[in-house]
Amino acid sequence: MIRIDSISKQNGHQILFVEASAALNRGEKIGLVGPNGAGKTTLFRMICGREETDEGQVSTDRGISIGYFSQDVGEMQGRSAVAEVMEGAGPVSAVAAEMAQLEAAMADPARIDEMDDIITRYGEVQAQFEKLDGYAQDARAREVLAGLSFSQEMMDGDVGKLSGGWKMRVALARILLMRPDAMLLDEPSNHLDLESLIWLEKFLRGYEGLLLMTSHDREFMNRIVTKIVEIDGGELTSYSGDYEFYEQQRALAEKQQQASFERQQAMLAKELNFIARFKARASHAAQVQSRVKKLEKIDRVEPPKRRVSVAFDFAPAPRSGEDVVTLAQVHKGYGTRQIYSDLDFQIRRKERWCIMGVNGAGKSTLLKLIAGTAEPDQGSVAIGASVKMGYFAQHAMELLNGDHSVFESLENAFPQATQGSLRNLAGAFGFSGDDIEKKCRVLSGGEKARLVMAQMLFDPPNFLVLDEPTNHLDLLTKEMLIKALSEFEGTMLFVSHDRHFLAALSNRVLELTPEGLQQYGGGYTEYVERTGYEAPGLQD
């Protein structure tokens, strides 16, 4: 269906592909993986014809349709979310737009004199809309948007008024409605809540075309893909199986390659030692020459490529009191909307609470109340004795000064710290070499998240309040964070839509429901077993 034949590609001084090849076949569900900057997005763009290869070619079967979802959604405004989604459905979208204009004209008293012509034209356009199966398309568009957590009001409102994250969902819905022969999805799991993520999983499992996708959510990847294509060192390597199987196979291959490398190095050392000992002896000249020629012909085994991984290292935090946070009789609302009424909740030392709830249930609001960035309308929020809080919020990344470098940001946050300790801190969070001089305005979302975490954890807290901490982190960095947080000895309260993160770190679950708080002992895995659903919005 799509063939990648001996492609080479270079961006500036960076070599992305060197004679790389792969075959992507109809019906396959493929996860595309590789380190940041390896060339995943470039490969998508070459398949779509938006970028050229330097050498080799990417070819597709004649007549196949390709839908490409990228993180760059472009401008959206002036029409409804439904109309924007139907834009990907071909001519029906233009007909739907004209129908909407004619309906507005029929309701305009100022155009009463034109009404006969407007009604006549409306009849013609409506007939064309029916012929194109437009009403079914409209229903399907609404079904997809509902799956991605849109309300009816949001579907029919001006798409230009939506936030960037919701516009991403509109762009994703457009590709899903198209149902092309080949679907290329670059990080479709970004910006989705847990309910939307699980709906999308089900949709993609039922999709019959070729799927090629990237994702930083390992659980999402594991449930969908049956093949992995890895980009590493300019090569494309295919593995049958899900992401977990790929990790096992890659680790096994690395172990085998390391063993082969070490065996060959031992043999080479032995041969070189013989040559060095006897090269001056005429009696051994033939043997020495024979071994020199043998070494010249040997194919050298390369050591396995080592992934550079971030190592988060928490310094021990001071111990807090047993009562970390106590909320009593808390009321909180925005305008006429009441979020909490008579809320009572307590967090004790070493508890790790994850908060569950549908969109708008008040998850982030609860974190803000506890972090002190929002005040209750009534009631009290009391922080316990010797509690030192670290708060990670999405807006913290927007507050970074774009003109400051990574190092300057750390220096301004900790003016008393030595340069050496700050460089060590930056290195621990993945900023080494020239990266430490990068301006904040050019940092990726993942780099900004790491910098904010570095600032939060340098002077170690004993109570972590985390609002979607993994949103922008790649799979490798996320694994390192989970490993570090599992060893953290303090207290945690967090919101996340990453099920691997939830299962690995929680030992308590707080579910926000319209009827009030539901508390569950045990972590996310036990919560799923007890309730029978993975997210509150999925319950029957």
CSV table of N, CA and C in Angstrom, one decimal, residues 398-506:
chain,number,residue,atom,x,y,z
A,398,GLU,N,3.5,28.5,30.6
A,398,GLU,CA,3.2,29.8,29.8
A,398,GLU,C,3.9,30.9,30.6
A,399,LEU,N,4.2,30.8,31.8
A,399,LEU,CA,4.8,31.9,32.6
A,399,LEU,C,6.3,31.9,32.5
A,400,LEU,N,6.9,31.0,31.8
A,400,LEU,CA,8.4,31.0,31.5
A,400,LEU,C,8.7,32.2,30.7
A,401,ASN,N,9.8,32.9,31.0
A,401,ASN,CA,10.2,34.1,30.2
A,401,ASN,C,10.9,33.6,29.0
A,402,GLY,N,10.2,33.9,27.8
A,402,GLY,CA,10.8,33.5,26.5
A,402,GLY,C,12.1,34.0,26.2
A,403,ASP,N,12.5,35.1,26.7
A,403,ASP,CA,13.9,35.7,26.4
A,403,ASP,C,15.0,35.1,27.3
A,404,HIS,N,14.6,34.4,28.3
A,404,HIS,CA,15.6,33.7,29.2
A,404,HIS,C,16.0,32.4,28.7
A,405,SER,N,17.3,32.0,28.9
A,405,SER,CA,17.7,30.7,28.5
A,405,SER,C,17.3,29.7,29.6
A,406,VAL,N,17.5,28.4,29.4
A,406,VAL,CA,17.2,27.4,30.4
A,406,VAL,C,18.0,27.7,31.7
A,407,PHE,N,19.3,28.0,31.5
A,407,PHE,CA,20.1,28.2,32.7
A,407,PHE,C,19.7,29.5,33.4
A,408,GLU,N,19.4,30.5,32.6
A,408,GLU,CA,19.0,31.8,33.3
A,408,GLU,C,17.7,31.6,34.1
A,409,SER,N,16.8,30.8,33.5
A,409,SER,CA,15.5,30.5,34.3
A,409,SER,C,15.8,29.9,35.6
A,410,LEU,N,16.7,28.9,35.6
A,410,LEU,CA,17.1,28.2,36.9
A,410,LEU,C,17.9,29.2,37.8
A,411,GLU,N,18.7,30.0,37.2
A,411,GLU,CA,19.5,31.0,38.0
A,411,GLU,C,18.6,32.0,38.7
A,412,ASN,N,17.6,32.5,38.0
A,412,ASN,CA,16.6,33.5,38.5
A,412,ASN,C,15.8,32.8,39.6
A,413,ALA,N,15.5,31.5,39.4
A,413,ALA,CA,14.6,30.8,40.4
A,413,ALA,C,15.4,30.5,41.7
A,414,PHE,N,16.7,30.3,41.6
A,414,PHE,CA,17.6,29.9,42.7
A,414,PHE,C,18.8,30.7,42.7
A,415,PRO,N,18.7,32.0,43.1
A,415,PRO,CA,19.9,32.9,43.0
A,415,PRO,C,21.0,32.5,44.0
A,416,GLN,N,20.7,31.8,45.0
A,416,GLN,CA,21.8,31.4,46.0
A,416,GLN,C,22.5,30.1,45.6
A,417,ALA,N,22.0,29.4,44.6
A,417,ALA,CA,22.6,28.2,44.2
A,417,ALA,C,23.9,28.4,43.4
A,418,THR,N,24.8,27.4,43.5
A,418,THR,CA,26.1,27.5,42.7
A,418,THR,C,25.8,27.1,41.3
A,419,GLN,N,26.7,27.6,40.4
A,419,GLN,CA,26.5,27.3,38.9
A,419,GLN,C,26.6,25.8,38.7
A,420,GLY,N,27.5,25.1,39.5
A,420,GLY,CA,27.7,23.7,39.3
A,420,GLY,C,26.4,22.9,39.6
A,421,SER,N,25.8,23.3,40.8
A,421,SER,CA,24.6,22.6,41.2
A,421,SER,C,23.4,22.8,40.2
A,422,LEU,N,23.4,24.0,39.6
A,422,LEU,CA,22.3,24.3,38.6
A,422,LEU,C,22.6,23.6,37.3
A,423,ARG,N,23.9,23.4,36.9
A,423,ARG,CA,24.2,22.7,35.7
A,423,ARG,C,23.8,21.2,35.9
A,424,ASN,N,24.1,20.7,37.1
A,424,ASN,CA,23.8,19.3,37.4
A,424,ASN,C,22.3,19.1,37.4
A,425,LEU,N,21.5,20.1,37.9
A,425,LEU,CA,20.1,20.0,37.9
A,425,LEU,C,19.6,20.0,36.4
A,426,ALA,N,20.1,20.9,35.6
A,426,ALA,CA,19.7,20.9,34.2
A,426,ALA,C,20.0,19.6,33.5
A,427,GLY,N,21.1,19.0,33.8
A,427,GLY,CA,21.5,17.8,33.2
A,427,GLY,C,20.6,16.6,33.6
A,428,ALA,N,20.2,16.6,34.9
A,428,ALA,CA,19.3,15.6,35.4
A,428,ALA,C,17.9,15.6,34.7
A,429,PHE,N,17.5,16.8,34.2
A,429,PHE,CA,16.3,17.0,33.5
A,429,PHE,C,16.4,17.1,32.0
A,430,GLY,N,17.5,16.5,31.5
A,430,GLY,CA,17.7,16.4,30.1
A,430,GLY,C,18.2,17.6,29.3
A,431,PHE,N,18.7,18.6,30.0
A,431,PHE,CA,19.3,19.7,29.3
A,431,PHE,C,20.9,19.7,29.5
A,432,SER,N,21.5,19.1,28.5
A,432,SER,CA,23.0,19.0,28.5
A,432,SER,C,23.6,19.7,27.3
A,433,GLY,N,24.9,20.0,27.4
A,433,GLY,CA,25.6,20.7,26.3
A,433,GLY,C,25.0,22.0,26.0
A,434,ASP,N,24.7,22.3,24.7
A,434,ASP,CA,24.2,23.6,24.3
A,434,ASP,C,22.7,23.8,24.6
A,435,ASP,N,22.0,22.7,25.0
A,435,ASP,CA,20.6,22.8,25.3
A,435,ASP,C,20.4,23.7,26.5
A,436,ILE,N,21.4,23.9,27.4
A,436,ILE,CA,21.2,24.7,28.6
A,436,ILE,C,21.1,26.2,28.2
A,437,GLU,N,21.6,26.5,27.0
A,437,GLU,CA,21.6,27.9,26.5
A,437,GLU,C,20.3,28.2,25.6
A,438,LYS,N,19.5,27.2,25.4
A,438,LYS,CA,18.3,27.4,24.6
A,438,LYS,C,17.4,28.5,25.2
A,439,LYS,N,16.8,29.4,24.4
A,439,LYS,CA,15.8,30.3,24.9
A,439,LYS,C,14.5,29.6,25.2
A,440,CYS,N,13.8,30.0,26.2
A,440,CYS,CA,12.5,29.3,26.6
A,440,CYS,C,11.5,29.4,25.4
A,441,ARG,N,11.6,30.4,24.6
A,441,ARG,CA,10.5,30.6,23.6
A,441,ARG,C,10.7,29.5,22.5
A,442,VAL,N,11.9,28.9,22.4
A,442,VAL,CA,12.0,27.9,21.3
A,442,VAL,C,11.9,26.4,21.9
A,443,LEU,N,11.6,26.3,23.2
A,443,LEU,CA,11.5,25.0,23.8
A,443,LEU,C,10.2,24.3,23.3
A,444,SER,N,10.3,23.0,23.2
A,444,SER,CA,9.1,22.2,22.9
A,444,SER,C,8.3,22.1,24.2
A,445,GLY,N,7.0,21.6,24.0
A,445,GLY,CA,6.2,21.5,25.2
A,445,GLY,C,6.8,20.6,26.2
A,446,GLY,N,7.5,19.5,25.8
A,446,GLY,CA,8.1,18.5,26.7
A,446,GLY,C,9.3,19.2,27.4
A,447,GLU,N,10.1,20.0,26.7
A,447,GLU,CA,11.2,20.7,27.3
A,447,GLU,C,10.7,21.7,28.4
A,448,LYS,N,9.7,22.4,28.0
A,448,LYS,CA,9.1,23.4,29.0
A,448,LYS,C,8.6,22.6,30.3
A,449,ALA,N,8.0,21.5,30.1
A,449,ALA,CA,7.5,20.7,31.2
A,449,ALA,C,8.6,20.3,32.1
A,450,ARG,N,9.7,19.8,31.5
A,450,ARG,CA,10.9,19.4,32.2
A,450,ARG,C,11.5,20.5,33.0
A,451,LEU,N,11.6,21.7,32.4
A,451,LEU,CA,12.2,22.9,33.0
A,451,LEU,C,11.4,23.3,34.3
A,452,VAL,N,10.0,23.3,34.1
A,452,VAL,CA,9.2,23.6,35.2
A,452,VAL,C,9.3,22.6,36.4
A,453,MET,N,9.4,21.3,36.0
A,453,MET,CA,9.6,20.3,37.0
A,453,MET,C,11.0,20.5,37.7
A,454,ALA,N,12.0,20.8,37.0
A,454,ALA,CA,13.3,21.1,37.6
A,454,ALA,C,13.2,22.2,38.6
A,455,GLN,N,12.5,23.3,38.3
A,455,GLN,CA,12.4,24.4,39.2
A,455,GLN,C,11.6,23.9,40.4
A,456,MET,N,10.6,23.1,40.2
A,456,MET,CA,9.7,22.6,41.3
A,456,MET,C,10.5,21.7,42.3
A,457,LEU,N,11.4,20.9,41.8
A,457,LEU,CA,11.9,19.8,42.6
A,457,LEU,C,13.3,20.1,43.1
A,458,PHE,N,13.9,21.2,42.7
A,458,PHE,CA,15.3,21.5,43.1
A,458,PHE,C,15.4,21.6,44.7
A,459,ASP,N,14.5,22.3,45.2
A,459,ASP,CA,14.4,22.5,46.7
A,459,ASP,C,13.2,21.5,47.1
A,460,PRO,N,13.5,20.3,47.4
A,460,PRO,CA,12.5,19.2,47.3
A,460,PRO,C,11.3,19.4,48.2
A,461,PRO,N,10.1,19.3,47.7
A,461,PRO,CA,8.8,19.4,48.4
A,461,PRO,C,8.5,18.0,49.1
A,462,ASN,N,7.6,18.0,50.0
A,462,ASN,CA,7.2,16.7,50.6
A,462,ASN,C,5.7,16.5,50.2
A,463,PHE,N,5.1,17.4,49.5
A,463,PHE,CA,3.8,17.2,49.0
A,463,PHE,C,3.7,17.7,47.5
A,464,LEU,N,3.5,16.8,46.6
A,464,LEU,CA,3.4,17.2,45.2
A,464,LEU,C,1.9,17.3,44.7
A,465,VAL,N,1.6,18.4,44.1
A,465,VAL,CA,0.3,18.6,43.5
A,465,VAL,C,0.5,18.8,42.0
A,466,LEU,N,0.0,17.8,41.2
A,466,LEU,CA,0.4,17.7,39.8
A,466,LEU,C,-0.8,17.7,38.9
A,467,ASP,N,-0.9,18.7,38.0
A,467,ASP,CA,-2.1,18.8,37.1
A,467,ASP,C,-1.6,18.4,35.7
A,468,GLU,N,-1.9,17.1,35.3
A,468,GLU,CA,-1.5,16.6,34.0
A,468,GLU,C,0.0,16.7,33.8
A,469,PRO,N,0.8,16.2,34.6
A,469,PRO,CA,2.3,16.4,34.5
A,469,PRO,C,2.9,15.7,33.3
A,470,THR,N,2.2,14.7,32.7
A,470,THR,CA,2.8,14.0,31.5
A,470,THR,C,2.4,14.5,30.2
A,471,ASN,N,1.5,15.5,30.1
A,471,ASN,CA,0.9,15.9,28.9
A,471,ASN,C,1.9,16.1,27.7
A,472,HIS,N,3.0,16.6,27.9
A,472,HIS,CA,4.0,16.9,26.8
A,472,HIS,C,5.2,16.1,26.9
A,473,LEU,N,5.2,15.0,27.7
A,473,LEU,CA,6.5,14.2,27.9
A,473,LEU,C,6.5,13.1,26.9
A,474,ASP,N,7.6,12.8,26.3
A,474,ASP,CA,7.7,11.6,25.4
A,474,ASP,C,7.7,10.3,26.3
A,475,LEU,N,7.6,9.2,25.7
A,475,LEU,CA,7.5,7.9,26.4
A,475,LEU,C,8.7,7.6,27.3
A,476,LEU,N,9.9,7.9,26.8
A,476,LEU,CA,11.1,7.7,27.6
A,476,LEU,C,11.2,8.5,28.9
A,477,THR,N,10.9,9.8,28.7
A,477,THR,CA,10.9,10.8,29.8
A,477,THR,C,9.8,10.4,30.8
A,478,LYS,N,8.7,10.0,30.3
A,478,LYS,CA,7.5,9.7,31.2
A,478,LYS,C,7.9,8.5,32.0
A,479,GLU,N,8.6,7.5,31.4
A,479,GLU,CA,9.0,6.3,32.2
A,479,GLU,C,9.9,6.7,33.3
A,480,MET,N,10.9,7.6,33.0
A,480,MET,CA,11.8,8.1,34.0
A,480,MET,C,11.1,8.8,35.2
A,481,LEU,N,10.1,9.6,34.8
A,481,LEU,CA,9.3,10.4,35.8
A,481,LEU,C,8.6,9.4,36.7
A,482,ILE,N,7.9,8.4,36.1
A,482,ILE,CA,7.2,7.4,36.9
A,482,ILE,C,8.1,6.7,37.9
A,483,LYS,N,9.3,6.3,37.4
A,483,LYS,CA,10.3,5.6,38.2
A,483,LYS,C,10.7,6.5,39.4
A,484,ALA,N,10.9,7.8,39.1
A,484,ALA,CA,11.4,8.7,40.2
A,484,ALA,C,10.2,8.9,41.2
A,485,LEU,N,9.0,9.1,40.7
A,485,LEU,CA,7.9,9.4,41.6
A,485,LEU,C,7.5,8.2,42.4
A,486,SER,N,7.8,7.0,41.9
A,486,SER,CA,7.5,5.8,42.7
A,486,SER,C,8.4,5.7,43.9
A,487,GLU,N,9.6,6.3,43.8
A,487,GLU,CA,10.5,6.3,44.9
A,487,GLU,C,10.4,7.5,45.8
A,488,PHE,N,9.5,8.5,45.4
A,488,PHE,CA,9.3,9.7,46.2
A,488,PHE,C,8.6,9.3,47.5
A,489,GLU,N,9.1,9.8,48.6
A,489,GLU,CA,8.6,9.3,49.9
A,489,GLU,C,7.6,10.3,50.5
A,490,GLY,N,7.2,11.3,49.8
A,490,GLY,CA,6.2,12.3,50.3
A,490,GLY,C,4.8,11.9,49.9
A,491,THR,N,4.0,12.9,49.9
A,491,THR,CA,2.5,12.8,49.6
A,491,THR,C,2.2,13.3,48.2
A,492,MET,N,1.2,12.7,47.5
A,492,MET,CA,0.9,13.2,46.2
A,492,MET,C,-0.6,13.3,46.0
A,493,LEU,N,-0.9,14.3,45.2
A,493,LEU,CA,-2.3,14.5,44.7
A,493,LEU,C,-2.2,14.9,43.2
A,494,PHE,N,-2.8,14.2,42.3
A,494,PHE,CA,-2.6,14.5,40.9
A,494,PHE,C,-3.8,14.1,40.1
A,495,VAL,N,-3.8,14.8,38.9
A,495,VAL,CA,-4.8,14.6,37.8
A,495,VAL,C,-4.0,14.1,36.6
A,496,SER,N,-4.4,13.1,36.0
A,496,SER,CA,-3.8,12.6,34.8
A,496,SER,C,-4.7,11.8,33.9
A,497,HIS,N,-4.6,11.8,32.6
A,497,HIS,CA,-5.4,11.0,31.7
A,497,HIS,C,-4.5,9.8,31.2
A,498,ASP,N,-3.3,9.6,31.8
A,498,ASP,CA,-2.4,8.5,31.4
A,498,ASP,C,-2.6,7.4,32.3
A,499,ARG,N,-3.2,6.3,31.8
A,499,ARG,CA,-3.6,5.2,32.6
A,499,ARG,C,-2.4,4.4,33.2
A,500,HIS,N,-1.3,4.4,32.5
A,500,HIS,CA,-0.1,3.8,33.0
A,500,HIS,C,0.5,4.6,34.2
A,501,PHE,N,0.4,5.9,34.1
A,501,PHE,CA,0.8,6.8,35.2
A,501,PHE,C,-0.1,6.6,36.4
A,502,LEU,N,-1.4,6.6,36.1
A,502,LEU,CA,-2.4,6.4,37.2
A,502,LEU,C,-2.2,5.1,37.9
A,503,ALA,N,-2.0,4.0,37.2
A,503,ALA,CA,-1.9,2.7,37.8
A,503,ALA,C,-0.6,2.6,38.6
A,504,ALA,N,0.5,3.2,38.1
A,504,ALA,CA,1.8,3.0,38.7
A,504,ALA,C,2.0,3.8,40.0
A,505,LEU,N,1.2,4.9,40.1
A,505,LEU,CA,1.6,5.8,41.2
A,505,LEU,C,0.5,6.0,42.3
A,506,SER,N,-0.8,5.7,42.0
A,506,SER,CA,-1.8,6.0,43.0
A,506,SER,C,-2.0,4.9,44.0
